[in-house]
PDB file of C-alpha atoms and ligand atoms in Angstrom:
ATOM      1  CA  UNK J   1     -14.593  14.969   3.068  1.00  0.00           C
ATOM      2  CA  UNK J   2     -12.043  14.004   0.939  1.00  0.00           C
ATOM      3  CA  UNK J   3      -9.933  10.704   0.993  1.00  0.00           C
ATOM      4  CA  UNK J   4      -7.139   8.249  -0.359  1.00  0.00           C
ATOM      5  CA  UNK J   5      -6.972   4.594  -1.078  1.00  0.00           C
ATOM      6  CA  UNK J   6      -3.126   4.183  -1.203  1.00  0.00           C
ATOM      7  CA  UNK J   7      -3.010   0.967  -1.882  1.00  0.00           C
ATOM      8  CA  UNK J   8      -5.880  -0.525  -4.019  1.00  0.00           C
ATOM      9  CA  UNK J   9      -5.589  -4.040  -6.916  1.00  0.00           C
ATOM     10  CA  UNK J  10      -8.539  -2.078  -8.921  1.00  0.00           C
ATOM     11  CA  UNK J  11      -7.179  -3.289 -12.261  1.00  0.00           C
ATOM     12  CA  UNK J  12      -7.309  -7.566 -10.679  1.00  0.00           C
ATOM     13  CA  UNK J  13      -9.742  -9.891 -12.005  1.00  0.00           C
ATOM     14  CA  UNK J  14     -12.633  -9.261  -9.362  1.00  0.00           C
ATOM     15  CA  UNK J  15     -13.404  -6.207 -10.882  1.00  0.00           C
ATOM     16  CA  UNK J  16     -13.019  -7.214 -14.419  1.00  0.00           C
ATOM     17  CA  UNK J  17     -17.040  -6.895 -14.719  1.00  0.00           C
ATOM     18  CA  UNK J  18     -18.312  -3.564 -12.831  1.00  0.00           C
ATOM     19  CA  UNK J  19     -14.654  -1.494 -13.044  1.00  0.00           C
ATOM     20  CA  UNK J  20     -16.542   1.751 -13.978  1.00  0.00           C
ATOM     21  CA  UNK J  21     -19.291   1.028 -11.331  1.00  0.00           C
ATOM     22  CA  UNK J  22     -16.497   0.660  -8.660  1.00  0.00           C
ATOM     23  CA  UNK J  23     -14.933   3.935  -9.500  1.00  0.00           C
ATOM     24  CA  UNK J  24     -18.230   5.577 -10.013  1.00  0.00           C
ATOM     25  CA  UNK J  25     -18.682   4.984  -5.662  1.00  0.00           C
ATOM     26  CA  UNK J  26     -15.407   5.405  -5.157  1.00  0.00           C
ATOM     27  CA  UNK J  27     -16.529   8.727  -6.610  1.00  0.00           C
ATOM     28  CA  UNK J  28     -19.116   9.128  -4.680  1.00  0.00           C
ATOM     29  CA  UNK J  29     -17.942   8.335  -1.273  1.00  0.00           C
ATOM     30  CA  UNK J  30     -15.213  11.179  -1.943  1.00  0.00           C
ATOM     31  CA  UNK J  31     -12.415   8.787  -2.702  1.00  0.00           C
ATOM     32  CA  UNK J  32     -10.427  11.030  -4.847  1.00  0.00           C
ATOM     33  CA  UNK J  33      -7.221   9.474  -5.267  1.00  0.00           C
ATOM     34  CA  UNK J  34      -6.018   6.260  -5.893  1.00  0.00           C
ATOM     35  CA  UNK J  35      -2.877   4.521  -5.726  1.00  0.00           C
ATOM     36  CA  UNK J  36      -3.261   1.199  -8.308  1.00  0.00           C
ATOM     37  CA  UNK J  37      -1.150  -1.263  -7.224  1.00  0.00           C
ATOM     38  CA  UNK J  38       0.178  -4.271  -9.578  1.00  0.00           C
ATOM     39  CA  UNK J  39       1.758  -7.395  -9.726  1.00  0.00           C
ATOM     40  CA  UNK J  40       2.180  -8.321 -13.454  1.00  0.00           C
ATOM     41  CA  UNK J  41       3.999  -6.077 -16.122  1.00  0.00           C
ATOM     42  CA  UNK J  42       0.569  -6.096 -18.329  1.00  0.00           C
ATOM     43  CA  UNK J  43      -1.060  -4.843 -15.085  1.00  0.00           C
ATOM     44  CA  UNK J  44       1.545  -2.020 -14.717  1.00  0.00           C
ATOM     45  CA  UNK J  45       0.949  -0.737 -18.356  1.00  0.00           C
ATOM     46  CA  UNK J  46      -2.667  -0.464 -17.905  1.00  0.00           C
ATOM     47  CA  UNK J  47      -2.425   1.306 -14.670  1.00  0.00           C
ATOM     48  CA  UNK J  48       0.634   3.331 -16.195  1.00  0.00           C
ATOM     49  CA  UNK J  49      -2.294   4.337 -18.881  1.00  0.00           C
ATOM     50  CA  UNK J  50      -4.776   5.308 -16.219  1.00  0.00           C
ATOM     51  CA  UNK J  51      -2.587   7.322 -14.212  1.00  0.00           C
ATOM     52  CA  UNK J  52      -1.190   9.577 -17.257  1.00  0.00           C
ATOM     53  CA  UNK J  53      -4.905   9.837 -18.253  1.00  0.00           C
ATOM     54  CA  UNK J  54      -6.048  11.105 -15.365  1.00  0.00           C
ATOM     55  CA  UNK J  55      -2.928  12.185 -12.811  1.00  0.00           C
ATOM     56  CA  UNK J  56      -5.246  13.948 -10.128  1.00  0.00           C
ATOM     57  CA  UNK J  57      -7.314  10.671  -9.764  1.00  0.00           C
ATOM     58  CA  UNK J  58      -4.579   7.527 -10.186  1.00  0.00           C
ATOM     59  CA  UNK J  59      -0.930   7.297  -9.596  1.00  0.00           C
ATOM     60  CA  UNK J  60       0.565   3.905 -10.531  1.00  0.00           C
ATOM     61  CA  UNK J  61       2.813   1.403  -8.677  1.00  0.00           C
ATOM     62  CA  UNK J  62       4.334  -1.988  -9.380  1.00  0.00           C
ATOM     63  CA  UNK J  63       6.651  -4.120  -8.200  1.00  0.00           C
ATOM     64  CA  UNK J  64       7.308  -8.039  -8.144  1.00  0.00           C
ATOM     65  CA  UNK J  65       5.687  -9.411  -5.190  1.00  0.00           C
ATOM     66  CA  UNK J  66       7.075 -11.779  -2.806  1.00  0.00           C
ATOM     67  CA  UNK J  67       4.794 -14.120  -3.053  1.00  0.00           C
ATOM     68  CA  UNK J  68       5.786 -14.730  -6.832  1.00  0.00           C
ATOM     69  CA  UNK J  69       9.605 -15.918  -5.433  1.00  0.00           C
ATOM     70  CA  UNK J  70       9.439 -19.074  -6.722  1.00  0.00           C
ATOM     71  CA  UNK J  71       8.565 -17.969 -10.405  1.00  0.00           C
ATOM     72  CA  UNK J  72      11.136 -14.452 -10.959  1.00  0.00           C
ATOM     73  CA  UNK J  73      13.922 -14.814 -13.501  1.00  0.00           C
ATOM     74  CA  UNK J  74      16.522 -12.470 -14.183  1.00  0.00           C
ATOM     75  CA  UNK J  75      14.000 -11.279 -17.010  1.00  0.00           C
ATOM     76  CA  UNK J  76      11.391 -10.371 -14.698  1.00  0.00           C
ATOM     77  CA  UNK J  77      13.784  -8.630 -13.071  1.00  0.00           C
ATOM     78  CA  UNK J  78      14.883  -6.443 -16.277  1.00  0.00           C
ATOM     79  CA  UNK J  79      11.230  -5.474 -17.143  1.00  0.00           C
ATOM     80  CA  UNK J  80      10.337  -4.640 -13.646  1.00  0.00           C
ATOM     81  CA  UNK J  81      13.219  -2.338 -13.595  1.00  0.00           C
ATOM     82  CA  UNK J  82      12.339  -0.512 -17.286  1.00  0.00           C
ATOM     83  CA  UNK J  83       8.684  -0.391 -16.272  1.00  0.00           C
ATOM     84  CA  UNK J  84      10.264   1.591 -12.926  1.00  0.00           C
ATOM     85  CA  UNK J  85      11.941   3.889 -14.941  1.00  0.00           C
ATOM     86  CA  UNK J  86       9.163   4.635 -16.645  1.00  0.00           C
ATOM     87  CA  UNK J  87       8.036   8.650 -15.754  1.00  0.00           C
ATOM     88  CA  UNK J  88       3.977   7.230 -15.827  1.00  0.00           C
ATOM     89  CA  UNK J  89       4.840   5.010 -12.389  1.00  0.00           C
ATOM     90  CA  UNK J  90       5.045   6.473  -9.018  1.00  0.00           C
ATOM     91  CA  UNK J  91       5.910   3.572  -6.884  1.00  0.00           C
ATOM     92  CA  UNK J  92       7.540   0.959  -6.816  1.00  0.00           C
ATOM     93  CA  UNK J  93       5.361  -1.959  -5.189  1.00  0.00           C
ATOM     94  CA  UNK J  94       4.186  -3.889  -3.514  1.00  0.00           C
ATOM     95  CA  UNK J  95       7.672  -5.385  -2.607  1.00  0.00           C
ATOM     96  CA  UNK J  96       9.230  -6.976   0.567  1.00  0.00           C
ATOM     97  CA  UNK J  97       8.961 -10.436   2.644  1.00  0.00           C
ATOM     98  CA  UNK J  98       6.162 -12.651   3.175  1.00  0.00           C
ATOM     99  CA  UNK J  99       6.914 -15.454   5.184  1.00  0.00           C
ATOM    100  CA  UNK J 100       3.783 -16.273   5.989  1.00  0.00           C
ATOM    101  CA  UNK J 101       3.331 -18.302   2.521  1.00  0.00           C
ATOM    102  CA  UNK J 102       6.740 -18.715   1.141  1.00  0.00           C
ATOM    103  CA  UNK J 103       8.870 -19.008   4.508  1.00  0.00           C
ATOM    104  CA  UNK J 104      11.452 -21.797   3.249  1.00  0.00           C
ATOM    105  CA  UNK J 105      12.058 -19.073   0.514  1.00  0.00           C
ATOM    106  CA  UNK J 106      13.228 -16.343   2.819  1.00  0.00           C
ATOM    107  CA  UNK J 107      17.106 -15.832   1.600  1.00  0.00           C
ATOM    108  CA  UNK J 108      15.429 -15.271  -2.168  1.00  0.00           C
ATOM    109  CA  UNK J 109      12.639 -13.250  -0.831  1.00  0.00           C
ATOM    110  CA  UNK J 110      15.464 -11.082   0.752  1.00  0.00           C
ATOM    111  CA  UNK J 111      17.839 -10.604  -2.108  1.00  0.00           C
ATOM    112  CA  UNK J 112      14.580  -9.931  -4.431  1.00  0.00           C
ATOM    113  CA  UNK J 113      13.540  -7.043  -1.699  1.00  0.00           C
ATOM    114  CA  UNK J 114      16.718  -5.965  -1.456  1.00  0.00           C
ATOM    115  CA  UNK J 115      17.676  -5.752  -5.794  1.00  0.00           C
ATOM    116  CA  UNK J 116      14.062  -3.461  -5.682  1.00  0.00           C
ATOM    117  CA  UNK J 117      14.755  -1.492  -3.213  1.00  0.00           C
ATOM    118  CA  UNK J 118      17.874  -0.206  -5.052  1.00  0.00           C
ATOM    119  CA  UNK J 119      15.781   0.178  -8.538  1.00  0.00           C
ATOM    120  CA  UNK J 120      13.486   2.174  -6.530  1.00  0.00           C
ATOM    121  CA  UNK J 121      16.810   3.969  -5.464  1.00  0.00           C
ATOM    122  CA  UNK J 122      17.900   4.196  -8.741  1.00  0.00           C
ATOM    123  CA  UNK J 123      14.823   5.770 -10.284  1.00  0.00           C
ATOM    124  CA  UNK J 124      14.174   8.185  -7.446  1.00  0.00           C
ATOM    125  CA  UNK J 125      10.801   6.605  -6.449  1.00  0.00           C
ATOM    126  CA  UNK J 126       9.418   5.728  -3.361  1.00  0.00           C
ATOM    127  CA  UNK J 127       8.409   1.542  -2.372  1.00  0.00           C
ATOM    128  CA  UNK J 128       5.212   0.446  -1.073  1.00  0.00           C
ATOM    129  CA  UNK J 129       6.514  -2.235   1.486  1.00  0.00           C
ATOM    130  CA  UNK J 130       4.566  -6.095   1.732  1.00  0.00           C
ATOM    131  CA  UNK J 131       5.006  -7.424   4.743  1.00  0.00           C
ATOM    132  CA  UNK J 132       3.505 -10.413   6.897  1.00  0.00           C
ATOM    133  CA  UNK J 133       4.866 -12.628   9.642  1.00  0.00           C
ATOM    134  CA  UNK J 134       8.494 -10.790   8.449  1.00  0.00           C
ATOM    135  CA  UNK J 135       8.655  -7.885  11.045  1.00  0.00           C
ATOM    136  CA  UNK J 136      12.197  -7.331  12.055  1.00  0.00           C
ATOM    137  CA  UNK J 137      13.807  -8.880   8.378  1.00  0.00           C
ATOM    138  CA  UNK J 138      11.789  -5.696   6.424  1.00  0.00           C
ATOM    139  CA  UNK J 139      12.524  -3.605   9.283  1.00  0.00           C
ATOM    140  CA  UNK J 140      16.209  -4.383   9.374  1.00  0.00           C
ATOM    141  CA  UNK J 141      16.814  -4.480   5.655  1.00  0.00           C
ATOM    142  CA  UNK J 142      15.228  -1.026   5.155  1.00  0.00           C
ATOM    143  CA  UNK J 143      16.814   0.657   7.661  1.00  0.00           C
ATOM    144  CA  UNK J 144      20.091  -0.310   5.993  1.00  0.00           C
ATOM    145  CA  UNK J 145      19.083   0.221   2.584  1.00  0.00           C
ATOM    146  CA  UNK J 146      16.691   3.193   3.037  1.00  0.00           C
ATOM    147  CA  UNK J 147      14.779   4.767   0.264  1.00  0.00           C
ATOM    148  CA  UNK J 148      11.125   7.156   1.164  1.00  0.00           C
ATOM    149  CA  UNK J 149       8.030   4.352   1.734  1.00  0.00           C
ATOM    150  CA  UNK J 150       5.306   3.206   3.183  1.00  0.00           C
ATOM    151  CA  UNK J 151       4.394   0.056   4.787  1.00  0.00           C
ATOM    152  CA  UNK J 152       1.252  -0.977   3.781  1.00  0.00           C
ATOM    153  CA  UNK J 153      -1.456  -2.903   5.757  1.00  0.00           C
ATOM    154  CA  UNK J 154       0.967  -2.758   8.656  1.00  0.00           C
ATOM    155  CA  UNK J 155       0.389  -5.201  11.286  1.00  0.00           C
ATOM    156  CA  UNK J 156       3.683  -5.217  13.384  1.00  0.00           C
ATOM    157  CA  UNK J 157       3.521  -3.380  17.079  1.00  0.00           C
ATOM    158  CA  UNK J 158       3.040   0.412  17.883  1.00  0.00           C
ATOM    159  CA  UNK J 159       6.379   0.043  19.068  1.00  0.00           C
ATOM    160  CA  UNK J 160       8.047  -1.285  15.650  1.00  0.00           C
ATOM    161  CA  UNK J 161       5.950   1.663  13.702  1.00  0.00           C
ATOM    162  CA  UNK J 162       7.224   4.231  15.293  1.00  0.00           C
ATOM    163  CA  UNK J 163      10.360   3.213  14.821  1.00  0.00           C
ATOM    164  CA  UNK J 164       9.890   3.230  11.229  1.00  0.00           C
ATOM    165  CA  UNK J 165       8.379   6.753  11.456  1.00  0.00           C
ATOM    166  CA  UNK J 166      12.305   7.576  13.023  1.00  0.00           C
ATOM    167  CA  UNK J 167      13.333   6.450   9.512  1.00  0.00           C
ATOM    168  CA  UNK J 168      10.470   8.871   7.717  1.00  0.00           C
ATOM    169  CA  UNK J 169       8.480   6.029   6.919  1.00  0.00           C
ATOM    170  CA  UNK J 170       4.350   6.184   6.174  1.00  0.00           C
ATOM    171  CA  UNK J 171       2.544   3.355   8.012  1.00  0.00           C
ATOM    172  CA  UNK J 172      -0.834   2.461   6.019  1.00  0.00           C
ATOM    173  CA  UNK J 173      -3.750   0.964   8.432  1.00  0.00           C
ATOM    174  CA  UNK J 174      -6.385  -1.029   6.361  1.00  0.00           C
ATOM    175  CA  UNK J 175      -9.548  -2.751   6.996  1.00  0.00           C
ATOM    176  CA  UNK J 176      -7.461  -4.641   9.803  1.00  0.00           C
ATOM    177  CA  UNK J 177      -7.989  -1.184  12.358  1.00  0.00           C
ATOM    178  CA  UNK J 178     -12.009  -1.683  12.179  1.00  0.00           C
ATOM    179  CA  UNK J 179     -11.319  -5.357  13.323  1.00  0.00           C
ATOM    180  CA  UNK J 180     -12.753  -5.609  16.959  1.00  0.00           C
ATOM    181  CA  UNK J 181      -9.227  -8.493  17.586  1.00  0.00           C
ATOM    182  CA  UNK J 182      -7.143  -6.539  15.746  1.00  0.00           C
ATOM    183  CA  UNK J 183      -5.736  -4.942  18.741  1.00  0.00           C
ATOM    184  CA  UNK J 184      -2.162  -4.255  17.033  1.00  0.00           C
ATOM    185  CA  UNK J 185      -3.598  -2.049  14.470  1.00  0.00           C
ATOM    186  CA  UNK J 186      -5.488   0.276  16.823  1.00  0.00           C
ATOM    187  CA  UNK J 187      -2.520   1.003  18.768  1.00  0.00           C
ATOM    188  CA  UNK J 188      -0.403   1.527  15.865  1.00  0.00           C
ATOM    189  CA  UNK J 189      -3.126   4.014  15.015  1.00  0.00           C
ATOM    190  CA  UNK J 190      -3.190   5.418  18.318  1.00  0.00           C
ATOM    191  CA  UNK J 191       0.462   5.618  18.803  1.00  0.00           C
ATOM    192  CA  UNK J 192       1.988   7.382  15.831  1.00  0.00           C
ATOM    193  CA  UNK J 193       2.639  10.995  14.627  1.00  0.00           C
ATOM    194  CA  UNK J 194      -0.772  11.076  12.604  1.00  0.00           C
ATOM    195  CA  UNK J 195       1.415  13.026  10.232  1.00  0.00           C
ATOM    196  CA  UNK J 196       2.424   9.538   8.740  1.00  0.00           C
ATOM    197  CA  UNK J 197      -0.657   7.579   8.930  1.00  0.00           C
ATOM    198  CA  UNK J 198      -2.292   6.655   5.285  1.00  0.00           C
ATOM    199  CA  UNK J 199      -5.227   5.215   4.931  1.00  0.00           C
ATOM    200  CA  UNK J 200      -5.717   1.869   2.118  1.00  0.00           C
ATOM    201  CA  UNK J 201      -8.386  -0.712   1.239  1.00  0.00           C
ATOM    202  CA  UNK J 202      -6.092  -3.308  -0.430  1.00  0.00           C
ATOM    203  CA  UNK J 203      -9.130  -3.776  -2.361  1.00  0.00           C
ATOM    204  CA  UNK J 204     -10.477  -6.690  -3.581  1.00  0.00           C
ATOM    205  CA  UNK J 205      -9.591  -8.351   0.352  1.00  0.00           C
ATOM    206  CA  UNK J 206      -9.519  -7.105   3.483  1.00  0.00           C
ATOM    207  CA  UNK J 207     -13.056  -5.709   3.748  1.00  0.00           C
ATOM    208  CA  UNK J 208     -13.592  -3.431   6.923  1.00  0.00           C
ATOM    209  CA  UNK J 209     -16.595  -3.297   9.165  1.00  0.00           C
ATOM    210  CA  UNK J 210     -19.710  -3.399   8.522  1.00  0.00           C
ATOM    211  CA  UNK J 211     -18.997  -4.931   5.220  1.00  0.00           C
ATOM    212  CA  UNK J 212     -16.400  -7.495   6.281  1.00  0.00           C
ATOM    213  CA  UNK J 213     -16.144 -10.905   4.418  1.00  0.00           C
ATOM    214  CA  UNK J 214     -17.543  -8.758   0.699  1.00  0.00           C
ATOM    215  CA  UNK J 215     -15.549  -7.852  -1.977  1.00  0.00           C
ATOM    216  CA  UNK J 216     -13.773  -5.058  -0.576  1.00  0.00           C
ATOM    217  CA  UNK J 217     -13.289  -1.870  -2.740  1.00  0.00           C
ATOM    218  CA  UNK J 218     -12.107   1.732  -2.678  1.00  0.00           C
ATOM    219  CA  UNK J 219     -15.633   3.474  -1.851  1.00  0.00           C
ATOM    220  CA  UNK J 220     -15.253   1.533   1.921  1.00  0.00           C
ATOM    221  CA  UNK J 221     -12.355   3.837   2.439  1.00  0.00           C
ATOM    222  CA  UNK J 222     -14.360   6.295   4.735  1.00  0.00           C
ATOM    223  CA  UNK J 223     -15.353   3.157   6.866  1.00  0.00           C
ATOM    224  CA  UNK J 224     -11.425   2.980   7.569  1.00  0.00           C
ATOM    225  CA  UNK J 225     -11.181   6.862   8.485  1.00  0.00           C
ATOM    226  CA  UNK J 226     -14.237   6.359  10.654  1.00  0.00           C
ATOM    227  CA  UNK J 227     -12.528   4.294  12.953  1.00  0.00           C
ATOM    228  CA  UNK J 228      -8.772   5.891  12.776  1.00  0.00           C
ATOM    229  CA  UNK J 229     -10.578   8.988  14.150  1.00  0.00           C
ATOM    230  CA  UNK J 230     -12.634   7.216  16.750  1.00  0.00           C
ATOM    231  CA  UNK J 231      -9.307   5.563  18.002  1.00  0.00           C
ATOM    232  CA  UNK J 232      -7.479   8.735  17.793  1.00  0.00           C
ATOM    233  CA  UNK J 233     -10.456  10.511  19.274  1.00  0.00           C
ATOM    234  CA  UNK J 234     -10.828  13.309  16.887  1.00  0.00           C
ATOM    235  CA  UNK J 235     -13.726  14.099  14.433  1.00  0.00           C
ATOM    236  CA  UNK J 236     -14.059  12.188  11.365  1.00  0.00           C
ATOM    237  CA  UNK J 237     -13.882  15.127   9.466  1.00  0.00           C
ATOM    238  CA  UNK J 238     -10.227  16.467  10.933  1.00  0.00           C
ATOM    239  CA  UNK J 239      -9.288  12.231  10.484  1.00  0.00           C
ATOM    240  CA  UNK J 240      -9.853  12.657   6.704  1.00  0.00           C
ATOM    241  CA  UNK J 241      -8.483  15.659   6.536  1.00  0.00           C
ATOM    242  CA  UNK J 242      -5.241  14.988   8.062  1.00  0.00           C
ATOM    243  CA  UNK J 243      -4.870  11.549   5.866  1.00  0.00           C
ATOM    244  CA  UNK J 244      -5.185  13.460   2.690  1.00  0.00           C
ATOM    245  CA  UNK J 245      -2.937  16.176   3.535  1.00  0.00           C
ATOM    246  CA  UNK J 246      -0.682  12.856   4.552  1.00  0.00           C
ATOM    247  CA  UNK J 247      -1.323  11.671   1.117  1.00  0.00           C
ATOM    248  CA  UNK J 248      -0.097  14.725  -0.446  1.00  0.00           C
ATOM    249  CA  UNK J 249       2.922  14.803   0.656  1.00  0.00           C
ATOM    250  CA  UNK J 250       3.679  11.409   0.515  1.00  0.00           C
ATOM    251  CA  UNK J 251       2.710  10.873  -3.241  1.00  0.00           C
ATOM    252  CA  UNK J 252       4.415  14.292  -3.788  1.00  0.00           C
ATOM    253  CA  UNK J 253       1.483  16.093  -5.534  1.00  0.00           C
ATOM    254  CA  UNK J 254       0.697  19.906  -4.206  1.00  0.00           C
ATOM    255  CA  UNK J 255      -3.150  21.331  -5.194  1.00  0.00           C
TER     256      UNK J 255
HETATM  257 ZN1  LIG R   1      -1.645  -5.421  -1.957  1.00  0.00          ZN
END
């Protein structure tokens, strides 16, 4: 079996000491594509570097994350839009509206959401959407400013994802699905055309079962699968199958 972690921080600080041990079992547990996701321009670069070393295995996304509101200039800005021009990036993200940690800063999280979603417009790339506690504000502003996307680690209701598969969007389940209370994530699984369901560690958190509360990491991919097909009552091996094919087409890469 074959399988994609579209959404993984392997360049953060956690795995600073054992980087080519971690892609060594991502290796191993047949994780063959990744999609490195950063938050910091120096971040980018490096998984810019990566991703034209080795295009099969990485693709490379960044974006300025919502959670860093209170601390983007108009500089920021300007980089993050010349490092999404740049041909080595695929995505831009993780962007969107996190009002679980910086509610009070909700107009600003919105115009910053909203200013890259149109670079992402501008440079013909797909966004890999952040959001928590901020349901219908990402819903509504990407249905009016629509670009291709995912949303990643989705926790709204089955109802609100398949509304965003109306739009064409991919909804990523994480370590959240194997969560025996995380009933919203199950149904979302259940519920959707599996043709837009992507599987994601958002390695180094979000561990899923049995390894919950560790460092999480790409190889526990297949733990996620595991349960997608259990919920969707299909094998494992048609589960994995169907994600990667998923993943082709979304990241836009034919074999
Ligand atoms: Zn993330």
């Amino acid at each position: 079996m074959r399988y994609l972690d579209s959404h993984a921080h392997i360049l953060s600080e956690e795995f600073r000491d054992d980087f080519d041990a971690v892609l060594q079992r991502a290796e191993e547990a047949g994780v063959e594509r990744m999609v490195i996701i950063t938050t910091q321009p120096d971040e980018a670069r490096r998984a810019m570097a990566l991703a034209a070393a080795d295009p099969r295995r990485f693709q490379a996304a960044y974006g300025i994350h919502p959670e860093d509101i209170r601390t983007v200039t108009e500089d920021s800005l300007k980089e993050m839009a010349e490092i999404a021009a740049d041909p080595r990036l695929s995505f831009v993200g993780e962007i969107g509206l996190d009002y679980h940690w910086e509610k009070e800063m909700a107009a600003a999280q919105k115009e910053l959401f909203i200013r890259q979603i149109e670079i992402a417009r501008q440079v013909g790339k797909p966004v890999m959407v952040h959001s928590r506690d901020a349901h219908q504000d990402t819903f509504d502003i990407l249905k009016e400013h629509h670009v291709p996307g995912v949303l990643h680690c989705f926790s709204g209701s089955a109802e609100l994802a398949r509304e965003y598969v109306k739009l064409g969007y991919y909804i990523a389940l994480g370590g959240a699905v194997t969560f025996k209370n995380a009933r919203h994530a199950k149904e979302v699984c259940a519920a959707i055309d599996p043709a837009y369901l992507l599987s994601e560690t958002d390695c180094p958190y979000m561990s899923p079962e049995p390894v919950r509360g560790t460092r999480n990491e790409p190889a526990n991919i297949p733990h996620i699968v595991r349960v997608m097909a259990q919920v969707r009552q299909v094998s494992e091996e048609a589960m994995a199958e169907q994600v990667w094919q998923n993943g082709q087409r979304f990241l836009g890469v034919t074999e």
